[in-house]
PDB file of C-alpha atoms in Angstrom:
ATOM      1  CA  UNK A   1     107.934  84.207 113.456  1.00 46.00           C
ATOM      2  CA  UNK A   2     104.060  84.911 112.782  1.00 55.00           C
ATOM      3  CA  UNK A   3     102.766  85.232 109.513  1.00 60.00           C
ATOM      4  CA  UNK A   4      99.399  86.730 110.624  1.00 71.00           C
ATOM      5  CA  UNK A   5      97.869  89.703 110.134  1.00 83.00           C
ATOM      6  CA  UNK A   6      98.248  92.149 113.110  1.00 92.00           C
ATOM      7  CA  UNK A   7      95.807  94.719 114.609  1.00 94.00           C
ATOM      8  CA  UNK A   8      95.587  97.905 116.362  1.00 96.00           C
ATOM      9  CA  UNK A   9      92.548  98.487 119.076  1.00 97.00           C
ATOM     10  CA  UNK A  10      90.928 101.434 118.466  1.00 98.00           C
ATOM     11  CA  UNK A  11      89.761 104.017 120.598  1.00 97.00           C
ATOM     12  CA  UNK A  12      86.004 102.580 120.424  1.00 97.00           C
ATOM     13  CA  UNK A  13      87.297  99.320 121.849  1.00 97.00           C
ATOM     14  CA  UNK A  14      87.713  97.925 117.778  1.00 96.00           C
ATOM     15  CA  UNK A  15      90.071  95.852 116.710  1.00 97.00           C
ATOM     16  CA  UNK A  16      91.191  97.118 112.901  1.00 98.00           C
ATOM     17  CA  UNK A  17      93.696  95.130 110.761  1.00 97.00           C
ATOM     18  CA  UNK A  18      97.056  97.138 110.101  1.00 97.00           C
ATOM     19  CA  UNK A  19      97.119  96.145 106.917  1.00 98.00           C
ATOM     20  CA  UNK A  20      94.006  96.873 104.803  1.00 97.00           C
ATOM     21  CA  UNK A  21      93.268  96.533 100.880  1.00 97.00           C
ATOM     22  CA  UNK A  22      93.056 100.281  99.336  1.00 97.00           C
ATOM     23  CA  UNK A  23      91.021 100.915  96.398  1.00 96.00           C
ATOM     24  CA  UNK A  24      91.905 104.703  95.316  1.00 94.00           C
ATOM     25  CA  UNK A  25      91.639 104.710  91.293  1.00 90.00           C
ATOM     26  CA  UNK A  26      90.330 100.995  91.788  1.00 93.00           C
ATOM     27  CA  UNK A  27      87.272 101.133  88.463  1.00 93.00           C
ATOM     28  CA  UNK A  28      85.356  98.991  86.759  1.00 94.00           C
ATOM     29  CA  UNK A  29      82.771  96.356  88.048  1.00 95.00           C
ATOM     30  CA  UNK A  30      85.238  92.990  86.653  1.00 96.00           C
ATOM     31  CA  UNK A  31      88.150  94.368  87.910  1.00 96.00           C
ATOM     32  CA  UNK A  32      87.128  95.556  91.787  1.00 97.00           C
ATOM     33  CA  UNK A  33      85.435  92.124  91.695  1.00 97.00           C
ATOM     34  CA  UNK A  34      88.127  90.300  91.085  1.00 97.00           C
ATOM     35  CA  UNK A  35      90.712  92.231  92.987  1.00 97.00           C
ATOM     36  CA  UNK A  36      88.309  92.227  96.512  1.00 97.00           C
ATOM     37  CA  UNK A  37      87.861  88.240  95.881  1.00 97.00           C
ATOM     38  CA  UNK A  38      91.834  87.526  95.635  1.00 97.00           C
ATOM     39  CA  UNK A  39      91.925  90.335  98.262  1.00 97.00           C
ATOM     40  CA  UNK A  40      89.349  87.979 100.607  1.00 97.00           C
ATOM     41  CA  UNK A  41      90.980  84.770  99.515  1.00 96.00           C
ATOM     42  CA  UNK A  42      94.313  85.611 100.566  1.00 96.00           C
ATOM     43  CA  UNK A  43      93.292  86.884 104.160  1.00 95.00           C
ATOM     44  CA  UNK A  44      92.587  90.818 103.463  1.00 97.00           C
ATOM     45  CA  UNK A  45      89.812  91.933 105.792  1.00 97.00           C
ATOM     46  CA  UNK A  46      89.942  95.636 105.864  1.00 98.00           C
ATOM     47  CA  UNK A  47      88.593  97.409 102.610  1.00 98.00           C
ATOM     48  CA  UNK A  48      89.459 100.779 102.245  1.00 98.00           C
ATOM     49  CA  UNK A  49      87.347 103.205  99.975  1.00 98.00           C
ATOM     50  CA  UNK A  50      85.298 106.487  99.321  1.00 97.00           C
ATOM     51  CA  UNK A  51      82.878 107.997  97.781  1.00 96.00           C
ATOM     52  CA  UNK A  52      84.971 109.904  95.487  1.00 94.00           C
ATOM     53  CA  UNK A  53      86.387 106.500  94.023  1.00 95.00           C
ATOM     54  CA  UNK A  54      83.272 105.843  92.868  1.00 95.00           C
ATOM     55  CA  UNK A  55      83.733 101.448  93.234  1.00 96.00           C
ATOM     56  CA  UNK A  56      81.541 101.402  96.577  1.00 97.00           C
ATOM     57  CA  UNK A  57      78.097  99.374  94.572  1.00 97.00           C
ATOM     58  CA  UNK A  58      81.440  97.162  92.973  1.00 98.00           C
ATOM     59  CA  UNK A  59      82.793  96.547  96.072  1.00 98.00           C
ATOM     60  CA  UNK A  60      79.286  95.610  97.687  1.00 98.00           C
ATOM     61  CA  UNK A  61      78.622  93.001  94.539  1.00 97.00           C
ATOM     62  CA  UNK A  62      82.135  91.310  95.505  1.00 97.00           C
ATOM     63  CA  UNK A  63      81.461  90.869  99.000  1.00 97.00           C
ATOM     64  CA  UNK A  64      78.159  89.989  98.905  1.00 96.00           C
ATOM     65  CA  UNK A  65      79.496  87.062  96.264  1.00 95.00           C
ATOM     66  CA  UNK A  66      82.794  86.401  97.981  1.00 96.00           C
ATOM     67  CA  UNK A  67      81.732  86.266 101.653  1.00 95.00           C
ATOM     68  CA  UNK A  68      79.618  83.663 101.712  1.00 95.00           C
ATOM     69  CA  UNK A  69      82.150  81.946  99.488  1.00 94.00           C
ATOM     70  CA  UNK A  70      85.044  81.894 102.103  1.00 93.00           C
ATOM     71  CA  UNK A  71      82.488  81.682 105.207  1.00 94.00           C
ATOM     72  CA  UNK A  72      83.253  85.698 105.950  1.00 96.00           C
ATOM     73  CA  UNK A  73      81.353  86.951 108.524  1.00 95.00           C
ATOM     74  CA  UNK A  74      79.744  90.598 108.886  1.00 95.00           C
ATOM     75  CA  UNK A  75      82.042  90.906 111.832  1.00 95.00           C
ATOM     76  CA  UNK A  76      85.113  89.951 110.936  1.00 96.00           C
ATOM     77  CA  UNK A  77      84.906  92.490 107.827  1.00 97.00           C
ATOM     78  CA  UNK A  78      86.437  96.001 108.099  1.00 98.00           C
ATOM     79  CA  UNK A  79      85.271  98.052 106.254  1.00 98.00           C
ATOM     80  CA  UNK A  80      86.323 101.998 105.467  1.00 98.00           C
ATOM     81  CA  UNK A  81      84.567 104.953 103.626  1.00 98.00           C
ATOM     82  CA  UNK A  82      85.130 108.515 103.136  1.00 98.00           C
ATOM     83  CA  UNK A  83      82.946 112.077 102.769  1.00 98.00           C
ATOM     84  CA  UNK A  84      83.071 113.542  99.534  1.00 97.00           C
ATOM     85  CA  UNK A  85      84.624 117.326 100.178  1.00 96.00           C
ATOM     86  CA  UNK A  86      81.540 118.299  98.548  1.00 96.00           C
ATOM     87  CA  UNK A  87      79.407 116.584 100.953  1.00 97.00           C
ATOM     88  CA  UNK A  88      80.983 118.737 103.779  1.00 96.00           C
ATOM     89  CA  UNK A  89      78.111 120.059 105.842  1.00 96.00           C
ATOM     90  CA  UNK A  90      75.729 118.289 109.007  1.00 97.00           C
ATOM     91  CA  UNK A  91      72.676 117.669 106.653  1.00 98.00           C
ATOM     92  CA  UNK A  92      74.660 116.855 103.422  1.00 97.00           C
ATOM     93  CA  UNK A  93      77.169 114.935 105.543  1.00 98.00           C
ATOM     94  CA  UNK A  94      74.128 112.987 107.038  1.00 98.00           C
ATOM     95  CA  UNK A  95      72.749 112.338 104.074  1.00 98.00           C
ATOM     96  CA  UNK A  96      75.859 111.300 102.099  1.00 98.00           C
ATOM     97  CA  UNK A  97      76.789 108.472 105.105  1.00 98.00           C
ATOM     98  CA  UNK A  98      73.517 106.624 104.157  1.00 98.00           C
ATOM     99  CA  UNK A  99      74.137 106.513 100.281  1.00 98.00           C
ATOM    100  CA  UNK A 100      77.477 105.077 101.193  1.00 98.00           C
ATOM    101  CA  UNK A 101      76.197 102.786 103.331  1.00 98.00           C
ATOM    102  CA  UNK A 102      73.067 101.754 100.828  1.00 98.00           C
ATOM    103  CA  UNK A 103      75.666 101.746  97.906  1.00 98.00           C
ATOM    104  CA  UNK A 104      77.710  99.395 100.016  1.00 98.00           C
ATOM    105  CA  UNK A 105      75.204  97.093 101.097  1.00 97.00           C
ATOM    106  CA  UNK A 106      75.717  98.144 105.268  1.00 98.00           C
ATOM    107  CA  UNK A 107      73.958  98.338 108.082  1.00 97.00           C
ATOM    108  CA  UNK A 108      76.896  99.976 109.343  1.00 98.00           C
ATOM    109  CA  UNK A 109      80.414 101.378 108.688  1.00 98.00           C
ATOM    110  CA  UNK A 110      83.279 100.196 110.660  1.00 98.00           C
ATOM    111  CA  UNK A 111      85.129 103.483 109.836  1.00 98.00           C
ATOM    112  CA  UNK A 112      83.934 106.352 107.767  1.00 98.00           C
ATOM    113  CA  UNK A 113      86.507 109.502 107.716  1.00 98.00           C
ATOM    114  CA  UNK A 114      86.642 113.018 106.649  1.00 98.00           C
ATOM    115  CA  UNK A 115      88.440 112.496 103.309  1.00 95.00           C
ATOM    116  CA  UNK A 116      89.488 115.861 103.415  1.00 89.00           C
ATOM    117  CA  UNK A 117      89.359 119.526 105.476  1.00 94.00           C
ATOM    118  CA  UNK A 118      88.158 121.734 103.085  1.00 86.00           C
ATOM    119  CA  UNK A 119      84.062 122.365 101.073  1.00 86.00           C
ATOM    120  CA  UNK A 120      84.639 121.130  97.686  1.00 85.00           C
ATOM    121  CA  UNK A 121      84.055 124.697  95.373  1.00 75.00           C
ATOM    122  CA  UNK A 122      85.503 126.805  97.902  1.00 71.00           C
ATOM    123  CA  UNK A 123      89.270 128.545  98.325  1.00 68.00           C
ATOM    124  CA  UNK A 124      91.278 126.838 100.614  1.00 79.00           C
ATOM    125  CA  UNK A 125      91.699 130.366 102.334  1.00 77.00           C
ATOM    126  CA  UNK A 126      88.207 130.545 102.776  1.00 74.00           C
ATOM    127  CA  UNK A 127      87.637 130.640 106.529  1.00 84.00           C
ATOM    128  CA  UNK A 128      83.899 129.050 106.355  1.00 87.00           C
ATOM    129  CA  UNK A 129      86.231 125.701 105.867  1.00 90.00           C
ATOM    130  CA  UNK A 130      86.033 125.811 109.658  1.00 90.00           C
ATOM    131  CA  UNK A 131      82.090 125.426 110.078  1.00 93.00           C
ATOM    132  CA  UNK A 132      81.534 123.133 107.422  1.00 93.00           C
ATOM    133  CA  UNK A 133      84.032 120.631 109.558  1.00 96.00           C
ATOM    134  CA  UNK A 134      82.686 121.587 112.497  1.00 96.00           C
ATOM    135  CA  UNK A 135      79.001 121.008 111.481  1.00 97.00           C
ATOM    136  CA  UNK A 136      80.310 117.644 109.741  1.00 97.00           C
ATOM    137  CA  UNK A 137      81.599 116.671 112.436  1.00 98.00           C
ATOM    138  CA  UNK A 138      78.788 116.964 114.665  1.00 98.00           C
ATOM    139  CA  UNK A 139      76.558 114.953 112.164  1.00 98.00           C
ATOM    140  CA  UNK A 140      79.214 112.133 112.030  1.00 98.00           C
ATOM    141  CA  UNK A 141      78.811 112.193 115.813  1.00 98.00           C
ATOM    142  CA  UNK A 142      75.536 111.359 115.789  1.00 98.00           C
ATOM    143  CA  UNK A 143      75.441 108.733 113.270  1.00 98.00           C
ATOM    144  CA  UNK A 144      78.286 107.101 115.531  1.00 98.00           C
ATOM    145  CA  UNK A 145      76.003 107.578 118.450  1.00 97.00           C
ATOM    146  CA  UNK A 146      73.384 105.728 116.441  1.00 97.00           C
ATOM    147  CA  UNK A 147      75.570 102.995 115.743  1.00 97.00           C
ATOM    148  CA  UNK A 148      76.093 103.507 111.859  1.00 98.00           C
ATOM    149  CA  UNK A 149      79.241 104.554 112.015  1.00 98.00           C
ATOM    150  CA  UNK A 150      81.089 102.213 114.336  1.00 98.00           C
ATOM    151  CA  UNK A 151      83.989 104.502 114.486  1.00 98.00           C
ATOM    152  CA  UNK A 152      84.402 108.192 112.586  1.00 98.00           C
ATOM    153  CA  UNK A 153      88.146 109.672 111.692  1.00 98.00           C
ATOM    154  CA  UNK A 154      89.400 111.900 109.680  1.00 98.00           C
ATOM    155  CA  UNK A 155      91.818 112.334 106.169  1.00 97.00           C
ATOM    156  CA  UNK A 156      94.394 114.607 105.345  1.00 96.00           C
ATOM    157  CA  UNK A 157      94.114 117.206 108.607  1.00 97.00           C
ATOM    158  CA  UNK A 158      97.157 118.785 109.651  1.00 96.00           C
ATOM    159  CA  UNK A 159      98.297 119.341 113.017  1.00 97.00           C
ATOM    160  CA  UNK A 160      96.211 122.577 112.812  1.00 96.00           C
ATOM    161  CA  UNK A 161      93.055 121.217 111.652  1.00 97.00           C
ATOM    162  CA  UNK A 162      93.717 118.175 114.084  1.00 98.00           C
ATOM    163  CA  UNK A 163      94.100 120.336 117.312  1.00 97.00           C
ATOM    164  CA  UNK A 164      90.824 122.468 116.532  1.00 97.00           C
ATOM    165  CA  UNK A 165      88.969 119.279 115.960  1.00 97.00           C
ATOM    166  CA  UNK A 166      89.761 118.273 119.443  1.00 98.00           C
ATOM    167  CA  UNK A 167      89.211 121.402 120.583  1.00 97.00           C
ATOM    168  CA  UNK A 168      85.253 121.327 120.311  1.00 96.00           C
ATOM    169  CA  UNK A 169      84.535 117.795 119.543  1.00 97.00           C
ATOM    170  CA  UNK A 170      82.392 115.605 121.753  1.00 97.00           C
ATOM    171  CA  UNK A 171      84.086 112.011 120.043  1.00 98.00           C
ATOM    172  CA  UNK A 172      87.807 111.618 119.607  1.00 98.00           C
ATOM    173  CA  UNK A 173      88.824 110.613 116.181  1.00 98.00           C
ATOM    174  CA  UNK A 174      89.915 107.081 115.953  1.00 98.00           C
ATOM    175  CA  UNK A 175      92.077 107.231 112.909  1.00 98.00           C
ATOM    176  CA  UNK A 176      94.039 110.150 110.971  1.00 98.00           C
ATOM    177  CA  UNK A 177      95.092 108.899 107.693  1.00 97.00           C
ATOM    178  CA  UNK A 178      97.222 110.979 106.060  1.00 96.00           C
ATOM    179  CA  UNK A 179     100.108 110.317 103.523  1.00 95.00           C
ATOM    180  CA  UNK A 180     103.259 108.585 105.128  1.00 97.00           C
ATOM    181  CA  UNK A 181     106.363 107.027 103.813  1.00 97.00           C
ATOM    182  CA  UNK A 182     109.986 107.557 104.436  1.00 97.00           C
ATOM    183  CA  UNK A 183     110.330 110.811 102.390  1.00 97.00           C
ATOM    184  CA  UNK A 184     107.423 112.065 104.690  1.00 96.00           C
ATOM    185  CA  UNK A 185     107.481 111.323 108.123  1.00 97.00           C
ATOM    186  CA  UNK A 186     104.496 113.467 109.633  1.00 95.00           C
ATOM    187  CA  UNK A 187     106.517 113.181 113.296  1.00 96.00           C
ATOM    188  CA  UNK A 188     104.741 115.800 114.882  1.00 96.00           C
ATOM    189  CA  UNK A 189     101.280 114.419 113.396  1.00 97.00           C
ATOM    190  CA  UNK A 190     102.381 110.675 114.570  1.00 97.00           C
ATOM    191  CA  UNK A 191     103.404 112.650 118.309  1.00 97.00           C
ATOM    192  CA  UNK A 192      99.966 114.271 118.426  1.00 98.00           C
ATOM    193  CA  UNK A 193      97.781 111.020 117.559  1.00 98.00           C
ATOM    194  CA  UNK A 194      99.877 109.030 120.316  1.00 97.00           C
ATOM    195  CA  UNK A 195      99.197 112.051 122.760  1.00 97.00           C
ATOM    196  CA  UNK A 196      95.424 111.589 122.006  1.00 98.00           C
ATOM    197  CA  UNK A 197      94.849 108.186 121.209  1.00 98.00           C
ATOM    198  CA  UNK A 198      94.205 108.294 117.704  1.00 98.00           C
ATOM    199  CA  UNK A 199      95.537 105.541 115.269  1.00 98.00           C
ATOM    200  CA  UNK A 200      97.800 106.752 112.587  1.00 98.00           C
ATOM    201  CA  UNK A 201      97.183 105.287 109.191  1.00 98.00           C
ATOM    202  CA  UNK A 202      99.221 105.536 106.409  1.00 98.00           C
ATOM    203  CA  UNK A 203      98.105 106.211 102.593  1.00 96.00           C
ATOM    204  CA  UNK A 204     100.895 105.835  99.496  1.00 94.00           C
ATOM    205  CA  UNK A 205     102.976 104.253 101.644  1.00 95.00           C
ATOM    206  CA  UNK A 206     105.086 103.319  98.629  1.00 95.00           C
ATOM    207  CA  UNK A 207     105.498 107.351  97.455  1.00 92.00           C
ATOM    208  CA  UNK A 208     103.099 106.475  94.337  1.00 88.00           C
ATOM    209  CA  UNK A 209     105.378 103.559  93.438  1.00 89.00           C
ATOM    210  CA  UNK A 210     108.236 106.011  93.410  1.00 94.00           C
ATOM    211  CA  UNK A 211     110.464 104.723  96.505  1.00 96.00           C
ATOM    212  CA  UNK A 212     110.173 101.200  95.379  1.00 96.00           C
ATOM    213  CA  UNK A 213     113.306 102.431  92.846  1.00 96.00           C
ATOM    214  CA  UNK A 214     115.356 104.559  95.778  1.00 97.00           C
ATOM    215  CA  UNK A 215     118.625 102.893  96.485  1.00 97.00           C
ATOM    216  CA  UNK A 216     118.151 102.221 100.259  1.00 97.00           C
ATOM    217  CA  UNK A 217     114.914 100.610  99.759  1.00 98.00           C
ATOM    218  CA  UNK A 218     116.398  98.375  97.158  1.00 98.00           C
ATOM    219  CA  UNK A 219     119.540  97.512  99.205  1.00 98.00           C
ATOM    220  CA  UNK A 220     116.781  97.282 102.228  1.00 98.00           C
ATOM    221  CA  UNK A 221     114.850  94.476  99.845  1.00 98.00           C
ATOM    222  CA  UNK A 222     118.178  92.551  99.064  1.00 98.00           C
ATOM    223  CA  UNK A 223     119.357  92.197 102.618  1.00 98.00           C
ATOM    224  CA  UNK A 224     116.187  90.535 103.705  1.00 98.00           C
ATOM    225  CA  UNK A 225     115.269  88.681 100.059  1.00 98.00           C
ATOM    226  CA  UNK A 226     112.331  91.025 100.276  1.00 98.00           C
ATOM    227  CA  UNK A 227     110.053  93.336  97.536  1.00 98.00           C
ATOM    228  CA  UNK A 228     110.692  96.926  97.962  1.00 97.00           C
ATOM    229  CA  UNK A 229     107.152  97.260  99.033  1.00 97.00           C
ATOM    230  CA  UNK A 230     107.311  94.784 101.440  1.00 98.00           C
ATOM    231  CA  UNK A 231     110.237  96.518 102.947  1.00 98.00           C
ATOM    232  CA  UNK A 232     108.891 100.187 103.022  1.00 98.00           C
ATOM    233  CA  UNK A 233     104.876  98.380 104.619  1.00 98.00           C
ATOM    234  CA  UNK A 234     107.079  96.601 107.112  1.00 98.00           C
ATOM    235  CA  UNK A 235     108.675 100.274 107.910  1.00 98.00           C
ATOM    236  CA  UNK A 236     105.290 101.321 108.284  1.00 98.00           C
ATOM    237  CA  UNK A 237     103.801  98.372 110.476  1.00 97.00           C
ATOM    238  CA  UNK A 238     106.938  97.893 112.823  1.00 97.00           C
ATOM    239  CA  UNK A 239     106.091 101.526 113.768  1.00 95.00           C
ATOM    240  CA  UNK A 240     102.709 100.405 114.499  1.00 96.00           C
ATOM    241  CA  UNK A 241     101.741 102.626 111.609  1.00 98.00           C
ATOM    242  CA  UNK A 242      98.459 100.839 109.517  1.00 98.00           C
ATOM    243  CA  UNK A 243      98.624 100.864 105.766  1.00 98.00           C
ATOM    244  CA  UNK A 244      96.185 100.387 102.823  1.00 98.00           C
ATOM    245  CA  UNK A 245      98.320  99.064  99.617  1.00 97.00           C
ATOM    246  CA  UNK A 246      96.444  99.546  96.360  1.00 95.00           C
ATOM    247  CA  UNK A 247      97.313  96.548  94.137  1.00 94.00           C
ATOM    248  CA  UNK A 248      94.761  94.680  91.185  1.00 95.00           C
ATOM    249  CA  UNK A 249      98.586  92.302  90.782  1.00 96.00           C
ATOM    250  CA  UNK A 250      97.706  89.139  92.381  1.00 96.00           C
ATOM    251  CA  UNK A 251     101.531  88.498  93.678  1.00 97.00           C
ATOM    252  CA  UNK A 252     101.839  92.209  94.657  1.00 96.00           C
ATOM    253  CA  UNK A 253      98.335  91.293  96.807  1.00 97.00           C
ATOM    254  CA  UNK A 254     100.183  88.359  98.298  1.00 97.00           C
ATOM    255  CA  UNK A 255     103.833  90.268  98.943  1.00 97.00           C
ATOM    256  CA  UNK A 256     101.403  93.554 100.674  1.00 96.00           C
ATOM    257  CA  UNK A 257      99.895  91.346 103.221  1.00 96.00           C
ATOM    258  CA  UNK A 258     102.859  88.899 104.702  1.00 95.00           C
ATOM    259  CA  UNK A 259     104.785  91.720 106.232  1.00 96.00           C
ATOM    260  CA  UNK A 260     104.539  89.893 109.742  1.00 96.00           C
ATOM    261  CA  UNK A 261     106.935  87.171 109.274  1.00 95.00           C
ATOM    262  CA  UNK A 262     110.293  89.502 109.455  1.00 96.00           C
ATOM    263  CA  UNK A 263     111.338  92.623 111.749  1.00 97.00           C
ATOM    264  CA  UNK A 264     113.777  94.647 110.466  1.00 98.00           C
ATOM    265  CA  UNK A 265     117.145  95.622 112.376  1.00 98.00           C
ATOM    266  CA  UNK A 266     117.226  98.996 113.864  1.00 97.00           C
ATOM    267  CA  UNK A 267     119.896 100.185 111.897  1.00 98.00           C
ATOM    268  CA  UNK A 268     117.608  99.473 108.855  1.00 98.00           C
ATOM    269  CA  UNK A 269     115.019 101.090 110.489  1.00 98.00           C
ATOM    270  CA  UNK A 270     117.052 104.620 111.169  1.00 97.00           C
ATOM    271  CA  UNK A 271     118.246 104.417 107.429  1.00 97.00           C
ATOM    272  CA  UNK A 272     114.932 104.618 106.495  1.00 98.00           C
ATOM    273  CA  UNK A 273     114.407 107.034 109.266  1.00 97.00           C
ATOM    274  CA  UNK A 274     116.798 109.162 107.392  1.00 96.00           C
ATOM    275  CA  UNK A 275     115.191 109.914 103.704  1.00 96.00           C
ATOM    276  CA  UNK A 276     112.338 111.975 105.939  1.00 95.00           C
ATOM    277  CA  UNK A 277     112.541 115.085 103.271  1.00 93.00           C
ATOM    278  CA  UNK A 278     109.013 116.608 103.502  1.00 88.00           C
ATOM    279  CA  UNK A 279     108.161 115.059 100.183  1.00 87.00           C
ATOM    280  CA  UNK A 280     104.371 114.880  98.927  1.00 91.00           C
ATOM    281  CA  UNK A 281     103.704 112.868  96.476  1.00 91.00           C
ATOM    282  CA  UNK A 282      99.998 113.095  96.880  1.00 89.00           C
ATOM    283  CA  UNK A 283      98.072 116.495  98.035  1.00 80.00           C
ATOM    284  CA  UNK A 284      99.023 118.965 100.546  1.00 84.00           C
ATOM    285  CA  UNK A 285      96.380 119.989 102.731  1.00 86.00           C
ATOM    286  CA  UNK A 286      98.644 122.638 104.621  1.00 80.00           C
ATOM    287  CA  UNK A 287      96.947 125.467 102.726  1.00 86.00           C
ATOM    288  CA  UNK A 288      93.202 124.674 103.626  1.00 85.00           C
ATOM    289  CA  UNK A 289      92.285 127.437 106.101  1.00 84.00           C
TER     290      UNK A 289
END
């Protein structure tokens, strides 16, 4: 069996790798060096961040050391930012695209996403919410028209938000990431991105390091001489689910990214199936208006 990474064609036409490196609460210039190079050097080509992690100029010293390095090109790169919720708005929106892009070192984006539906310093009741996506969304468009943004997406929309996004929008999404693991499923958001053609991507697909200690994952990891993790990303991936582990653990790196070279049985599969509880470990957007 194949030990290479898999990926998922977009909507655009892309090709994305369904495994990517995430970089949420990834600081400090030595560190986010060091973890994108190992990253790079062990096959990673997707790079997940945002603005709000504040590591894009880190990120852009690593690859513009690392990528010559291991004879990377532009192209086969992936790379993935997000909106700050306080950028929310078509001329802040605008405006906060090209400082990630200049803090990155880009002439373009291969993803950039709503990170999440609401105006930073608002209520979540607060029914301007709406606009603000609306206009955001409009000013994505454009810089996706003008080839900046290779593809746009969005972060943390419900099925609500999701459904009056496609209601008035003149591009598709390409990708809804949203928080996924056993404990929370998101079926109806998985049925709805299928529907439309949008790619499903999973953050904390581990529960913030939480399942990795739940008895069926651990039985799960012992029947296949597996790590925990590699058992709940293979859930994930099998699914045809993408995922963006967070790791700065060199082995942990290695385990994230060979997930290709073992399918597991269906029965192991529905037991997993089965912890689906509705559990957040991470925020609930349900509440933004």
């Amino acid at each position: 069996m194949k030990d290479t990474m898999d990926t998922v064609k977009l909507n655009t036409g892309s090709d994305m790798p369904i495994v990517g490196l995430g970089t949420f609460k990834l600081r400090g210039q030595e560190l986010v060096v060091q973890t994108v190079e190992t990253a790079l050097k062990l096959g990673y080509r997707s790079i997940d961040t945002a603005a709000v992690y504040r590591n894009e100029k880190d990120i852009a010293i690593a690859l513009k050391q690392f990528c010559p390095k291991y004879d990377i090109e532009r192209n086969n790169l992936f790379i993935t930012s997000k909106l700050a919720p306080k950028d929310q708005g078509y001329e802040e929106a605008k405006a906060a695209v090209l400082k990630s892009l200049e803090s990155l070192g880009l002439e373009y984006l291969d993803l950039y996403l709503v990170h999440w539906p609401g105006k930073q310093g608002m209520l979540r009741e607060d029914e301007r919410n709406r606009q603000y996506r609306k206009d955001t969304w409009r000013a994505l468009e454009e810089l996706h028209q003008g080839g900046r943004l290779r593809a746009i997406g969005v972060s943390n929309y419900t099925v609500r938000h999701m459904k009056e996004l496609l209601g008035h929008c003149q591009v598709k999404p390409a990708v809804l990431q949203i928080e996924h693991h056993p404990e929370l499923q998101q079926t109806e958001l998985i049925s709805l991105c299928g529907e439309h053609g949008i790619h499903f991507q999973a953050y904390s697909s581990l529960g913030t390091g939480k399942l990795v200690s739940h008895p069926a994952v651990l039985e799960t990891a012992t029947k296949y001489n597996r790590t925990p993790g590699q058992i709940l990303l293979r859930w994930a991936v099998q699914r045809g689910v993408g995922v963006i582990p967070k790791s700065t653990n060199p082995q942990h790196l290695k385990d994230n990214i060979h997930v290709f070279d073992f399918t597991l049985e269906e029965e192991d599969m529905g037991r997993l199936d089965s912890l689906d509880s509705g559990m957040h470990y991470c925020w609930d957007p349900q509440h933004v208006a």
